[in-house]
CSV table of C-alpha atoms in Angstrom, one decimal:
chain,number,residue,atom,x,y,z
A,1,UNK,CA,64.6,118.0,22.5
A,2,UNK,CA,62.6,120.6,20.7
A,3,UNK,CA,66.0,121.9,18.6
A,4,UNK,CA,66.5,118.0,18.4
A,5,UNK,CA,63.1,117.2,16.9
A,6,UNK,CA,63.7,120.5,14.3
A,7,UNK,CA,67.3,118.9,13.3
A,8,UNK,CA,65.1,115.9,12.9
A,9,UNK,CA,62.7,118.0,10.3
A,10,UNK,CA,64.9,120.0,8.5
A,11,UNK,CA,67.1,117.1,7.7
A,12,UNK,CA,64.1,115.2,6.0
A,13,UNK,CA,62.7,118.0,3.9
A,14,UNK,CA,65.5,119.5,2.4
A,15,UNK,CA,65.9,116.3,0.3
A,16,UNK,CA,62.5,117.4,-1.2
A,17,UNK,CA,64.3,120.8,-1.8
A,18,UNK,CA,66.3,121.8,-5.1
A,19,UNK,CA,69.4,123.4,-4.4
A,20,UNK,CA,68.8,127.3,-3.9
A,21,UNK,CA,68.6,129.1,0.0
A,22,UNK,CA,65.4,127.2,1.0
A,23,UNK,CA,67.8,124.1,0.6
A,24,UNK,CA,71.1,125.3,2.4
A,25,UNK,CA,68.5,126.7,5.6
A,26,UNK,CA,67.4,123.4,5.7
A,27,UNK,CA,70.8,121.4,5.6
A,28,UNK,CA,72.0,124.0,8.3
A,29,UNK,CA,69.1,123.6,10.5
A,30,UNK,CA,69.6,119.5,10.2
A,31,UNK,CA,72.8,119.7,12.0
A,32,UNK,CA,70.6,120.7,15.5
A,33,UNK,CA,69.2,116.9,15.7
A,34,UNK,CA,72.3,116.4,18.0
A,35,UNK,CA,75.5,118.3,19.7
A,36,UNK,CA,77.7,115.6,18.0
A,37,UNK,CA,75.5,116.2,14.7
A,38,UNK,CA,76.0,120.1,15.2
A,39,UNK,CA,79.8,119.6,15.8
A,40,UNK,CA,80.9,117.1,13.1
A,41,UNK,CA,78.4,119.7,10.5
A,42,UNK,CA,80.8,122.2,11.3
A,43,UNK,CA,83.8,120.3,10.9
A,44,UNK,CA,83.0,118.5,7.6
A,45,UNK,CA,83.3,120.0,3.8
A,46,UNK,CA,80.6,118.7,2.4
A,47,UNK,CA,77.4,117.6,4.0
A,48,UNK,CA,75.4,114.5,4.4
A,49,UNK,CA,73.3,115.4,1.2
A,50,UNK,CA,76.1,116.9,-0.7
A,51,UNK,CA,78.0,113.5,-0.1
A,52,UNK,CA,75.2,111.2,-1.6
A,53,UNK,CA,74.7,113.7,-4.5
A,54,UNK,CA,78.9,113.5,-5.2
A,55,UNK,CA,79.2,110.1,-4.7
A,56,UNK,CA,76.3,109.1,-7.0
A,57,UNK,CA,74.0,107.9,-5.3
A,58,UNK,CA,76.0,105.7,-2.9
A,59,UNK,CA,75.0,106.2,1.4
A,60,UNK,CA,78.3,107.4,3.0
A,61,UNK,CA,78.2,107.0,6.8
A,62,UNK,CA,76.7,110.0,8.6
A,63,UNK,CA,79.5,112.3,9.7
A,64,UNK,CA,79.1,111.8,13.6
A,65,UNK,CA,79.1,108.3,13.2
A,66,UNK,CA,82.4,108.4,11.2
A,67,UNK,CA,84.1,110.6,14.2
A,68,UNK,CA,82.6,107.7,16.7
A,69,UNK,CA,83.5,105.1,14.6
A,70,UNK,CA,87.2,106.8,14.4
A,71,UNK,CA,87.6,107.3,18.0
A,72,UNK,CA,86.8,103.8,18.8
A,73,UNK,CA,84.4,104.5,22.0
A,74,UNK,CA,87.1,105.5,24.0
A,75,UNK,CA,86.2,109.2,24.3
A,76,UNK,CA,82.6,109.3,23.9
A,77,UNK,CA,80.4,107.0,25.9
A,78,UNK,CA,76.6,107.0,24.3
A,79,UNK,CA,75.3,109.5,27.3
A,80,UNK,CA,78.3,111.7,26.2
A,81,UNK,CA,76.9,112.3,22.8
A,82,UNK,CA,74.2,114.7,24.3
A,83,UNK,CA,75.9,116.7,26.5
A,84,UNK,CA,75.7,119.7,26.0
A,85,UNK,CA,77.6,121.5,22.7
A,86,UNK,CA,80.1,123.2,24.6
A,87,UNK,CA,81.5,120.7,26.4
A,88,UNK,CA,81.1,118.1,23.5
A,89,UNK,CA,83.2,120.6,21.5
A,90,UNK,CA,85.9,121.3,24.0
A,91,UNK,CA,86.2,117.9,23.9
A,92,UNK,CA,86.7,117.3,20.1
A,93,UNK,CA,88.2,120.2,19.3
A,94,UNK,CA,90.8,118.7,21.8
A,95,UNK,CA,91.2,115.6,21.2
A,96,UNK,CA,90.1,115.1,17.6
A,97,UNK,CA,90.1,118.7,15.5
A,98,UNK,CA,93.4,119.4,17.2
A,99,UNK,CA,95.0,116.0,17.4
A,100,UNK,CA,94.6,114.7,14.4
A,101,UNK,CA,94.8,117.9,12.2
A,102,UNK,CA,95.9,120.8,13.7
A,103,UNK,CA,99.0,119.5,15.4
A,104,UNK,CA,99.0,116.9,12.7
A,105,UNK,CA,99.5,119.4,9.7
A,106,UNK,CA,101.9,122.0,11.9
A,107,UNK,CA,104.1,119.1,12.5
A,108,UNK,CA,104.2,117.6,8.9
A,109,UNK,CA,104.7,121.6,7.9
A,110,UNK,CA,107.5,122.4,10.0
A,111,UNK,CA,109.3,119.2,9.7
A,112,UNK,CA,109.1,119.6,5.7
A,113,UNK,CA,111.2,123.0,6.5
A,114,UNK,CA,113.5,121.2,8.9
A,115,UNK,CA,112.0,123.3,11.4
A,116,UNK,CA,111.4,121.9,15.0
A,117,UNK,CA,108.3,123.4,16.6
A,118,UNK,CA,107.3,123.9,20.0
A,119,UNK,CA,103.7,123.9,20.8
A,120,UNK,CA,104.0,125.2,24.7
A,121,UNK,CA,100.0,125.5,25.5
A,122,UNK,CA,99.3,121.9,24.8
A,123,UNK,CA,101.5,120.7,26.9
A,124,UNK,CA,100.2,118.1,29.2
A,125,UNK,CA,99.8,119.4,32.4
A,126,UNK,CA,98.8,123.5,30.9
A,127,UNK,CA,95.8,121.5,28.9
A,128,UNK,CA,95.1,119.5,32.2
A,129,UNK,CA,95.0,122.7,34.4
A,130,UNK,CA,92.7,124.3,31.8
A,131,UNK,CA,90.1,121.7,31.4
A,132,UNK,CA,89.8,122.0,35.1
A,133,UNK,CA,89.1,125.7,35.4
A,134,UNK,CA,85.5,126.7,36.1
A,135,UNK,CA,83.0,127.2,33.1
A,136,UNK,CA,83.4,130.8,33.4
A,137,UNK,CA,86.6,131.2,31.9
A,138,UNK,CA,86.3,129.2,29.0
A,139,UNK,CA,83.0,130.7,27.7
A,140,UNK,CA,81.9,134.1,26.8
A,141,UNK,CA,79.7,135.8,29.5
A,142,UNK,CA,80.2,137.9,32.9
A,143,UNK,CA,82.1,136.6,35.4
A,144,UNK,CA,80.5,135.4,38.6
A,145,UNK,CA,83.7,135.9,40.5
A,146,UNK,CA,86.9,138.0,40.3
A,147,UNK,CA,88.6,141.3,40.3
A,148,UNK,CA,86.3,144.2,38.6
A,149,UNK,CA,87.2,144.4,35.5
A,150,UNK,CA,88.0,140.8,34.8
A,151,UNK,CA,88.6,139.4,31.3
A,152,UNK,CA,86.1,136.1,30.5
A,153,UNK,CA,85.9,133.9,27.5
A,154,UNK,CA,88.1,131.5,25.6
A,155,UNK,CA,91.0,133.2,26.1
A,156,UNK,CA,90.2,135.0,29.8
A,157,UNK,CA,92.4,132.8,32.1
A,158,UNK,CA,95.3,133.3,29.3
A,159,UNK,CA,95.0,137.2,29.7
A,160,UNK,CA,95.3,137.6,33.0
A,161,UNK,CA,97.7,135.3,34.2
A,162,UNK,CA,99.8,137.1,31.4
A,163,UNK,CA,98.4,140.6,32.3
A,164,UNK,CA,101.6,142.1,33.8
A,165,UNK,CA,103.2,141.5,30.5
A,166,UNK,CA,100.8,142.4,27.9
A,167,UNK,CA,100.8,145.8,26.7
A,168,UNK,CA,97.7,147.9,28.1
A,169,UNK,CA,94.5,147.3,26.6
A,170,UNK,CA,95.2,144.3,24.1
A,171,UNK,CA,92.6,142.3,25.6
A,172,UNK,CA,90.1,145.0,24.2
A,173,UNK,CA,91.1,143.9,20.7
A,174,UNK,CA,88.8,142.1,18.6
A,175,UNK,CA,89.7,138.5,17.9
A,176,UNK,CA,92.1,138.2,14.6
A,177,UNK,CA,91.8,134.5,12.9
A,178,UNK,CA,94.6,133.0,11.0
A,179,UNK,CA,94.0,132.3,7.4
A,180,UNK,CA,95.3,131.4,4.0
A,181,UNK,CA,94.7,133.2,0.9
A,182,UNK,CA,93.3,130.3,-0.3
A,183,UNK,CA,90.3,131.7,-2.8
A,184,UNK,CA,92.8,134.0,-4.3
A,185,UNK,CA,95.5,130.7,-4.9
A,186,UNK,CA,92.3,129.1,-6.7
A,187,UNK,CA,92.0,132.2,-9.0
A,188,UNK,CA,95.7,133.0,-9.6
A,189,UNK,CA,98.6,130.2,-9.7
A,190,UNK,CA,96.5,126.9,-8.8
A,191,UNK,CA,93.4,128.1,-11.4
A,192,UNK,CA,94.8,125.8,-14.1
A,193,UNK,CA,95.7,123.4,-12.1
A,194,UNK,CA,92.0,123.9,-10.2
A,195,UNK,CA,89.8,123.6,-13.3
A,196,UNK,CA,91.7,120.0,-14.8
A,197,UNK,CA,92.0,118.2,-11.9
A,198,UNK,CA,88.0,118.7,-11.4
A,199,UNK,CA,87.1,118.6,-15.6
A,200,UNK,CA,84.7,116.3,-16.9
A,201,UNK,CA,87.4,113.7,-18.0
A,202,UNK,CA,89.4,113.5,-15.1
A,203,UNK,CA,86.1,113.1,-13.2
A,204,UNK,CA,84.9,110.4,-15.4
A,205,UNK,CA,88.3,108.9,-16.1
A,206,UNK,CA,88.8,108.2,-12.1
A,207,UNK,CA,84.9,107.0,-12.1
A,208,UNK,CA,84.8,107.8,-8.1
A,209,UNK,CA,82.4,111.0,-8.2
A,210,UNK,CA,79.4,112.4,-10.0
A,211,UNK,CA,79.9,114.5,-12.5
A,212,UNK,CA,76.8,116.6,-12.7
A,213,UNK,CA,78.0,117.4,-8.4
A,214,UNK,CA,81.3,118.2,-9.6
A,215,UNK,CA,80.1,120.6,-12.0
A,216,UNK,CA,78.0,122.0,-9.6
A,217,UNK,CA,80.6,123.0,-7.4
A,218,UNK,CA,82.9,124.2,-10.0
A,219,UNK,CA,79.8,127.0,-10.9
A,220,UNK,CA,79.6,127.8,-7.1
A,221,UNK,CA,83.0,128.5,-7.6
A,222,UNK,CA,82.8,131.0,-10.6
A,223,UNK,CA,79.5,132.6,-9.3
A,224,UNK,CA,81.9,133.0,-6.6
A,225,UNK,CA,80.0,131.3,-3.9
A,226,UNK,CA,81.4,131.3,0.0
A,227,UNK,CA,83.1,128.5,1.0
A,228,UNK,CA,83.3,127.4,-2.8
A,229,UNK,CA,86.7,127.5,-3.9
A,230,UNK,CA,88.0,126.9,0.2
A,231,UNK,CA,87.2,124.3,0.8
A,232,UNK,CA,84.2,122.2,-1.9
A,233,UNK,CA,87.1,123.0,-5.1
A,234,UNK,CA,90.2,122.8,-3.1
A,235,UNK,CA,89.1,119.2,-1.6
A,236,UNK,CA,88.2,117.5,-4.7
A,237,UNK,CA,91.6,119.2,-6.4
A,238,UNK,CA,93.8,117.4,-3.8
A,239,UNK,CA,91.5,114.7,-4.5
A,240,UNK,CA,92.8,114.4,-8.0
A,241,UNK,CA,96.1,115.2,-7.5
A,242,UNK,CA,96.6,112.4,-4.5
A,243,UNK,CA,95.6,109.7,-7.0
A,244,UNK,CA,97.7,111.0,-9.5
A,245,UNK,CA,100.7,111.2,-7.2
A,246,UNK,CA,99.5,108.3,-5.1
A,247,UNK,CA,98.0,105.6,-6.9
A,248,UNK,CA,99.1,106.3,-10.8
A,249,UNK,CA,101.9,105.4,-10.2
A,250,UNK,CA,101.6,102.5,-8.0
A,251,UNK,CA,99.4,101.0,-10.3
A,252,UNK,CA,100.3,101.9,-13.6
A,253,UNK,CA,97.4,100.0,-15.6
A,254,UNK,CA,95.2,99.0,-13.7
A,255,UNK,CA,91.1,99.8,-13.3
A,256,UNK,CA,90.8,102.1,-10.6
A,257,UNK,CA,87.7,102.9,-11.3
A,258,UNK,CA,84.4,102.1,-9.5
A,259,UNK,CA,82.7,99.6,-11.1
């Protein structure tokens, strides 16, 4: 309740902030008023006040309420929404992060290559045997239980069920994340392409965002800003280039712009 109550806080003021570090503490510390709140922040581009500022004034619907809203009640029950952020995030990250964009954009990928690709620890009853294991194997901390020497954590079960076929000493390694060169892409071959999909008149042609927030994140992206050009630029370029591909053509024409 106390983190709850400082979500609660930190949300309010920092729309009395300018944008600078004071602001961005804030907006983080906003996304403790709730696990769901917490989880969706982390999942989401651009945040609750960044969306009102880019859409010009206009109240999108908070993040968590969007994921509820998209999952129809069937997953989360309104006592769910407070348990506690790991097992909330298990569960998303399952059934949500995974589902619908993981597996989602591996599948569209390979089958774009005429590749057929196997996904072997999502399988139905390997996910069902995991969800069951005790806490301790699927968080980071000492075991309670187990052989001396025991690997714990996300990936601890994983290890040592494999453990006679692993070479020696690989669970020792430090964690290696998987990730696109994206922020070099936006300053090499997709630069061009970058800066006139998000310049003042295709901004103002399409009429959907606000220039002056645009802008803004074009600037974060030459002061060279984290999480700038991956993924604030790169989201509002395939913005821009859906419509052009999408609904140019379609309706050649037409106002599409928002009145």
């Amino acid at each position: 309740r106390f983190l709850s109550s400082i979500g609660n806080v930190a949300g309010f003021l920092s729309g009395y902030f300018p944008p600078g570090p004071t602001r961005d503490r804030l907006r983080s510390l906003s996304g403790y008023r709730s696990p769901l709140a917490l989880w969706t922040r982390s999942h989401t581009v651009f945040n609750q006040v960044e969306m009102e500022y880019l859409l010009d004034g206009l109240q999108p619907i908070p993040g968590e309420e969007r994921v509820l809203e998209a999952l129809g009640g069937e997953l989360i029950s309104p006592d769910e929404r407070n348990e506690s952020l790991r097992l909330l995030a298990l569960r998303l990250d399952a059934c949500v992060y995974m589902r619908s964009q993981l597996l989602r954009d591996s599948d569209t990928t390979s089958m774009a290559h005429s590749l057929e690709l196997r996904v072997p620890l999502v399988d139905d009853e390997v996910a069902r045997f995991a969800l069951s294991c005790p806490s301790e194997f699927i968080q980071p901390g000492k075991a309670s239980s187990g052989s001396p020497g025991a690997v714990v954590g996300s990936k601890g079960l994983l290890i040592e069920a494999l453990r006679d076929f692993l070479p020696q000493g690989i669970e020792k390694r430090p964690k290696e994340g998987f990730s696109l060169a994206f922020d070099e892409w936006m300053r090499g071959a997709l630069f061009d392409i970058a800066m006139d999909t998000t310049a003042p008149q295709s901004v103002s042609r399409r009429g959907w965002l606000n220039g002056a927030a645009v802008a803004e994140v074009r600037r974060e992206f030459e002061r060279k800003t984290p999480g700038a050009a991956y993924p604030k630029l790169w989201s509002l370029m395939i913005l821009e280039l859906w419509a052009q591909g999408t609904l140019d053509d379609r309706f050649e024409g037409a106002d599409l712009s928002v009145a």
